[in-house]
XYZ file of C-alpha atoms in Angstrom:
425
model
C 31.361 5.696 -2.341
C 33.024 2.350 -3.097
C 32.431 0.422 -6.220
C 30.344 -2.490 -4.506
C 28.149 0.039 -2.597
C 27.287 1.987 -5.660
C 26.351 -1.316 -7.564
C 24.008 -2.377 -4.609
C 22.436 1.006 -4.394
C 21.957 0.973 -8.380
C 20.420 -2.470 -8.145
C 18.087 -1.665 -5.428
C 16.969 1.403 -7.406
C 16.299 -0.388 -10.476
C 14.349 -2.870 -8.797
C 12.126 -0.201 -7.675
C 11.795 1.117 -11.270
C 10.790 -2.184 -12.271
C 8.282 -2.610 -9.417
C 6.852 0.608 -10.608
C 6.499 -0.370 -14.026
C 4.779 -3.434 -13.161
C 2.219 -1.653 -11.049
C 1.686 0.573 -13.906
C 1.101 -2.289 -16.133
C -1.515 -3.964 -13.823
C -3.158 -0.753 -13.523
C -3.450 -0.505 -17.331
C -4.664 -4.071 -17.706
C -7.566 -3.234 -14.969
C -9.246 -0.558 -17.738
C -10.224 1.312 -14.690
C -7.826 4.441 -14.935
C -4.023 4.814 -14.316
C -1.709 6.646 -12.101
C -1.628 10.447 -13.288
C 2.087 10.421 -14.046
C 1.256 7.699 -16.832
C -1.893 9.078 -18.087
C -0.214 11.305 -20.842
C 1.880 8.763 -22.497
C -0.949 6.325 -22.188
C -3.415 8.570 -23.962
C -0.788 9.417 -26.584
C 0.006 5.696 -27.328
C -3.535 5.323 -28.507
C -3.049 7.827 -31.071
C 0.548 7.772 -32.070
C 0.154 3.756 -32.566
C 3.620 3.356 -34.081
C 5.148 4.262 -30.544
C 4.969 1.894 -27.413
C 3.937 3.363 -24.056
C 7.546 2.897 -22.941
C 8.732 4.994 -25.836
C 6.450 7.886 -25.126
C 7.151 7.623 -21.475
C 10.747 8.357 -22.286
C 9.645 11.310 -24.697
C 7.559 12.823 -21.676
C 10.594 12.406 -19.153
C 13.224 14.015 -21.526
C 10.568 17.063 -22.019
C 10.557 17.224 -18.049
C 14.287 17.089 -18.039
C 14.464 19.874 -20.536
C 12.087 21.847 -18.501
C 14.456 21.543 -15.750
C 17.455 22.854 -17.535
C 15.293 25.601 -18.874
C 14.527 26.679 -15.366
C 17.626 26.193 -13.607
C 19.795 26.949 -16.485
C 23.650 27.078 -15.534
C 22.338 25.926 -11.986
C 21.207 22.440 -13.178
C 23.321 20.008 -11.595
C 25.317 17.936 -14.100
C 24.965 14.985 -12.001
C 21.137 15.293 -12.709
C 21.806 14.498 -16.327
C 21.708 10.779 -15.173
C 17.970 11.461 -15.527
C 18.216 10.550 -19.080
C 19.409 7.221 -18.564
C 16.819 6.488 -16.092
C 14.261 7.982 -18.244
C 15.493 5.200 -21.000
C 15.798 2.476 -18.604
C 12.165 2.979 -17.121
C 10.715 3.157 -20.755
C 12.363 0.014 -21.376
C 11.008 -1.673 -18.168
C 7.283 -0.106 -18.835
C 7.463 -2.150 -22.036
C 8.688 -5.120 -20.624
C 6.099 -5.187 -17.929
C 3.308 -4.699 -20.417
C 4.751 -7.782 -22.227
C 4.766 -9.758 -18.962
C 1.299 -8.750 -18.171
C -0.094 -9.195 -22.027
C -2.070 -11.978 -20.992
C -3.802 -10.785 -18.140
C -7.618 -9.554 -18.618
C -10.175 -7.985 -16.215
C -13.183 -10.296 -16.447
C -15.229 -8.149 -14.232
C -15.388 -4.850 -11.815
C -13.987 -6.698 -8.954
C -10.845 -7.895 -10.744
C -10.632 -4.375 -12.225
C -10.448 -2.932 -8.828
C -8.054 -5.666 -7.419
C -5.879 -4.942 -10.183
C -5.670 -1.243 -9.437
C -5.212 -2.047 -5.579
C -2.248 -4.236 -6.804
C -0.803 -1.637 -9.089
C -1.097 0.930 -6.284
C 0.926 -1.445 -3.823
C 3.538 -2.129 -6.515
C 4.202 1.263 -7.462
C 4.183 2.445 -3.657
C 6.963 -0.154 -3.058
C 8.767 0.549 -6.257
C 8.903 4.248 -5.056
C 10.465 3.285 -1.741
C 13.315 1.189 -3.317
C 14.012 3.781 -5.965
C 14.037 6.509 -3.545
C 15.869 5.265 -0.364
C 19.281 4.668 -1.893
C 19.338 8.343 -2.976
C 20.865 7.403 -6.227
C 18.309 7.739 -8.828
C 15.112 9.507 -9.401
C 12.733 10.017 -12.343
C 12.363 13.260 -14.372
C 9.025 13.810 -13.212
C 10.396 13.944 -9.596
C 13.093 16.055 -10.463
C 10.789 18.527 -12.057
C 8.593 18.583 -9.223
C 11.775 18.986 -6.697
C 13.094 21.850 -9.099
C 9.724 23.961 -9.244
C 9.512 23.353 -5.256
C 12.874 24.998 -4.940
C 12.321 27.748 -7.499
C 8.942 28.729 -5.892
C 10.097 28.021 -2.437
C 6.948 26.076 -1.999
C 6.534 22.512 -0.236
C 7.041 19.530 -2.382
C 3.826 18.387 -1.451
C 1.812 21.001 -2.969
C 3.686 21.018 -5.951
C 3.126 17.334 -6.593
C -0.904 17.919 -5.925
C -0.755 20.772 -8.957
C 1.363 18.265 -10.862
C -0.693 15.680 -10.771
C -3.942 17.756 -11.396
C -2.143 19.051 -14.626
C -0.941 15.762 -15.949
C -4.565 14.255 -15.473
C -6.118 17.542 -17.009
C -3.940 17.294 -20.055
C -4.697 13.570 -20.483
C -8.561 14.338 -20.311
C -8.059 17.235 -23.015
C -5.631 15.194 -25.275
C -8.282 12.071 -25.187
C -11.220 14.440 -26.153
C -9.206 16.294 -28.981
C -7.232 13.402 -30.384
C -9.585 10.471 -29.731
C -12.895 12.021 -29.122
C -13.321 10.422 -25.747
C -11.589 10.263 -22.281
C -9.121 7.446 -21.806
C -6.917 6.198 -18.964
C -8.712 8.476 -16.488
C -11.299 6.970 -14.580
C -12.025 6.149 -10.888
C -8.808 4.090 -10.696
C -6.970 7.256 -11.211
C -8.320 8.651 -8.244
C -7.932 5.480 -6.125
C -4.262 5.214 -7.059
C -3.556 8.983 -6.546
C -4.929 8.493 -3.064
C -3.777 5.256 -2.214
C 0.010 5.334 -3.326
C 0.578 8.131 -0.715
C -1.166 6.152 2.129
C 0.696 2.956 1.164
C 4.037 4.686 1.226
C 3.361 6.343 4.843
C 2.590 2.861 6.010
C 5.368 0.845 4.431
C 8.159 3.289 4.112
C 9.124 3.391 7.832
C 9.402 -0.397 7.528
C 11.072 -1.158 4.294
C 13.440 1.877 4.158
C 15.180 1.141 7.332
C 15.548 -2.527 6.067
C 17.267 -1.226 2.935
C 19.350 1.057 4.686
C 20.539 -1.603 7.246
C 21.493 -3.710 4.113
C 23.515 -0.925 2.487
C 25.327 -0.188 5.866
C 25.806 -3.605 7.001
C 29.730 -3.532 6.429
C 30.062 -0.527 8.735
C 31.471 -0.997 12.190
C 28.925 -0.433 14.794
C 29.601 0.252 18.556
C 28.922 -2.428 21.085
C 25.564 -2.665 22.480
C 25.144 -0.467 25.239
C 24.305 -2.517 28.527
C 21.185 -1.355 30.297
C 19.130 1.616 29.661
C 19.801 5.415 29.763
C 17.064 6.918 27.840
C 13.247 6.530 28.519
C 10.558 7.765 25.861
C 7.136 8.286 27.066
C 3.999 8.178 24.757
C 0.715 9.082 26.780
C -2.938 9.719 26.291
C -4.170 13.075 27.652
C -5.130 12.867 31.176
C -2.992 9.923 31.879
C -0.457 11.782 33.887
C 2.277 11.072 31.406
C 3.874 14.192 31.849
C 3.734 14.075 35.591
C 5.150 10.351 35.518
C 7.953 11.466 33.316
C 8.797 14.566 35.791
C 9.115 12.159 38.701
C 10.761 9.458 37.026
C 13.636 11.694 36.070
C 13.932 13.294 39.356
C 14.107 9.787 40.846
C 16.577 8.631 38.438
C 18.567 11.782 38.375
C 18.167 12.101 34.699
C 17.319 15.196 32.375
C 13.749 15.781 31.741
C 12.766 16.965 28.479
C 9.333 17.957 27.314
C 8.547 21.878 27.177
C 12.045 22.691 25.825
C 10.718 21.071 22.432
C 8.427 24.216 22.054
C 11.348 26.635 22.801
C 14.212 24.941 20.992
C 11.988 23.865 18.000
C 11.135 27.639 17.395
C 14.900 28.294 17.266
C 15.923 25.431 14.961
C 12.871 25.322 12.607
C 12.621 29.170 12.019
C 8.950 28.855 12.620
C 7.059 31.378 14.799
C 6.311 30.471 18.506
C 2.530 30.703 17.707
C 2.699 28.081 14.756
C 4.836 25.564 17.077
C 2.361 26.158 19.923
C -0.599 25.422 17.563
C 0.885 22.206 15.650
C 3.268 20.657 18.133
C 1.906 16.859 17.950
C -1.245 17.736 16.357
C -2.712 16.826 12.896
C -6.315 16.388 11.723
C -7.715 13.529 9.804
C -8.039 15.913 6.916
C -4.575 17.271 6.840
C -3.316 13.594 7.168
C -5.358 12.507 4.092
C -4.036 15.680 1.951
C -0.583 15.005 3.075
C -0.523 11.187 2.255
C -2.095 12.216 -1.380
C 0.799 14.687 -1.636
C 3.479 12.365 -0.575
C 4.945 15.013 1.250
C 7.233 12.981 3.371
C 8.727 10.648 0.864
C 11.518 13.044 -0.749
C 14.433 14.416 1.533
C 14.081 17.690 0.284
C 14.926 21.034 1.557
C 11.431 22.440 0.599
C 9.476 20.993 3.195
C 6.260 21.920 4.850
C 6.135 23.904 7.923
C 4.896 20.761 9.709
C 7.809 18.711 8.515
C 10.082 21.475 9.456
C 8.767 21.248 12.947
C 8.908 17.553 13.135
C 12.515 17.409 11.609
C 13.630 20.299 14.428
C 11.983 18.208 17.164
C 13.755 14.845 16.081
C 17.225 16.718 15.883
C 16.514 17.794 19.621
C 15.576 14.452 20.417
C 18.921 12.631 18.989
C 21.013 15.604 20.499
C 19.580 14.902 23.974
C 20.106 11.143 23.500
C 23.786 11.739 22.416
C 24.223 14.174 25.549
C 23.426 11.646 28.301
C 20.645 10.085 30.406
C 17.094 11.599 30.143
C 13.382 11.205 29.962
C 11.769 12.267 26.857
C 7.884 12.911 26.752
C 5.819 12.385 23.230
C 7.173 14.149 19.844
C 7.482 10.246 18.514
C 11.037 9.544 20.296
C 10.301 6.128 20.244
C 10.509 6.113 16.659
C 13.010 8.742 15.989
C 15.235 6.624 18.133
C 14.258 3.453 16.723
C 17.938 2.081 16.423
C 18.795 2.938 20.042
C 19.757 0.190 22.231
C 19.649 1.908 25.338
C 16.129 3.238 24.987
C 13.098 2.091 27.099
C 9.936 2.886 25.501
C 6.693 3.070 27.518
C 3.004 4.069 26.768
C 0.914 5.506 29.341
C -3.060 5.362 29.296
C -5.829 5.669 31.684
C -9.503 5.073 31.740
C -11.945 7.743 31.015
C -12.978 8.637 34.501
C -9.498 9.120 35.826
C -8.318 11.123 32.354
C -11.578 13.140 32.760
C -11.050 14.251 36.460
C -7.300 15.406 35.748
C -8.191 17.172 32.723
C -11.287 19.203 34.070
C -9.001 19.931 37.138
C -6.028 21.127 34.970
C -7.839 22.988 32.182
C -10.641 24.571 34.438
C -13.444 22.314 32.356
C -16.592 20.769 33.168
C -16.378 16.893 32.870
C -18.337 16.909 29.735
C -15.935 19.449 28.160
C -13.151 17.667 29.541
C -14.228 14.413 27.872
C -14.491 16.223 24.291
C -11.225 17.817 24.800
C -9.492 14.423 25.637
C -11.090 12.684 22.559
C -9.985 15.661 20.510
C -6.291 15.981 21.563
C -5.891 11.917 21.411
C -7.150 12.047 17.994
C -4.768 14.787 17.103
C -1.809 13.033 18.639
C -2.452 9.825 17.069
C -2.912 11.243 13.522
C 0.533 13.005 13.938
C 2.151 9.950 15.104
C 0.632 7.507 12.598
C 1.580 9.722 9.717
C 5.273 10.393 10.859
C 6.239 7.089 11.880
C 3.938 4.466 10.111
C 2.973 3.033 13.317
C -0.102 2.733 15.244
C -0.184 5.096 17.963
C -0.560 3.553 21.351
C -0.341 -0.225 20.020
C 1.006 -2.116 22.812
C 3.464 -4.526 21.101
C 5.215 -1.553 20.148
C 6.535 -0.691 23.475
C 9.035 -2.321 26.088
C 5.999 -1.225 28.845
C 2.317 -0.351 28.830
C 1.026 1.087 31.856
C -2.683 2.149 32.651
C -1.965 4.947 35.220
C -5.514 4.795 36.426
C -4.793 1.285 37.757
C -1.689 2.061 39.435
C -1.816 5.640 39.991
C 1.135 8.191 39.328
C 3.467 7.091 41.889
C 3.264 3.305 41.709
C 3.502 3.921 37.618
C 6.943 5.767 38.319
C 8.111 2.675 40.542
C 7.056 0.342 38.037
C 9.186 2.000 35.144
C 12.203 2.770 37.934
C 12.438 -0.871 38.810
C 12.316 -2.031 35.136
C 14.894 0.092 34.201
C 17.353 -0.394 37.074
C 17.064 -4.194 36.718
C 18.649 -3.812 33.105
C 21.760 -1.861 34.534
C-alpha cells in the first residue's frame, strides 16, 4: 500500500470514529439511554467522577484488547496492537464530542427521541466509514471477532450476546454503585435496533462511494460497448424464469438459474436441504434480528449459513459474468454486478390473475392457495433482496427495463428485452 492511500484510508477511518463519538454524545444528551457499547463507561463515569467518559472508554477498550491477547495468546496478530492507539484516539474524540455538545439540552420527550435518532444515524454512518477502509477497528469489534472465531459462531450471534452482557453489566453497576439504573432506557433499545437497520440501508450506498474514491487512481478497462449480461428480478408467477430461458435461447447465451443451487452447495459447504430451503428467502423476523446483530457489516470468515450461501451465489454470478454472455435469474444479480457496464437489468411483474393461474397450474394448487403462496414467496424474496442490497426489491427506477408480463405475454416480453439489448450492440 502506498503512503498516500494509507493516509486516505486512515483519514476516512478517523472521520468514522469522530461521527461515532458525536453520535454517542447526542445519545447521552438525550438522557434517554445510550448504545450498549457505551453503557459501561457512562455508568462508571458517574461513580469515578475524576475520570472522563473518554478516559473510561479507553480503559474498557484496553481491557478488551487484553482479553483478546489472553484468548489468542501467540496467535494474536501483532498488527492488532494498533487497537491500543485506536482506543486512545476514540477516547479523545468522545471527550471532544462531549465538549462540543455540552450546551445541548433536551427540553421535552420529543427532543429526547430526536437526539436518540440523530445519535443512531451518526453512529451508523460512522461505523460504515470506520469499517470500509479495512484499516482500523475498535477493541470491542476485535473482541467479538476473536470470540466468534474461537467458538466458530457467526459474528452476529456473538454481537447480540455481547450487547446483552454490556447492558446487564451497566444495570448491575448502576444499582450497586449509584443505587439506581443510569444510561439504560428506551433509547438503548432504540439504538440497538436502529443502528443495524440504518447500516443495512446506507452501507450499500456509502461503502461503494468510499471504495470508488480510494480506487480512483487505478486504471480501469474501457467501458464495454453494448450488453452481454442480462439479470432478471421477478415476482412469482410472472413467468420470469420462462422469459429468461427463451431469451437466452434466442440470444444464444448461457442461462443460469437452477445451477445456483447445485454450485452453491459445493462452494458454501452447506447441505443441499439448507440451500433449497433458504435460497432467496428471509422472513421479516429473521431480517429484523440480522439487522440488530449487524451480521453483514464485518467481512469475517465467521459468517452465518445464510451469508455463506449469499457469498457462494455471488461468486457464481461474478464467475459467470467473466466467462461470457449470459442471462441470470434472481439472487440479487443486478446488485452483485452493480459496477458491470455491460449488464442490462430487468424486473418482471404480473397482475394477480395472471400470476395466480400460472402458479396454480405449476404447483397444482387451488386459486386461493396460489394467491397465498405468491404473497408468501414474494415477501420472502423481498426481505432477502432488501437485506443484502439495501435497495427496494422491484423498485422501477433501479432497473433498465420494467416489464408487466400479464400485459405483454411471455413471448412479447422476450421480444421486448431482445430488441432493447440488440439495439445497444
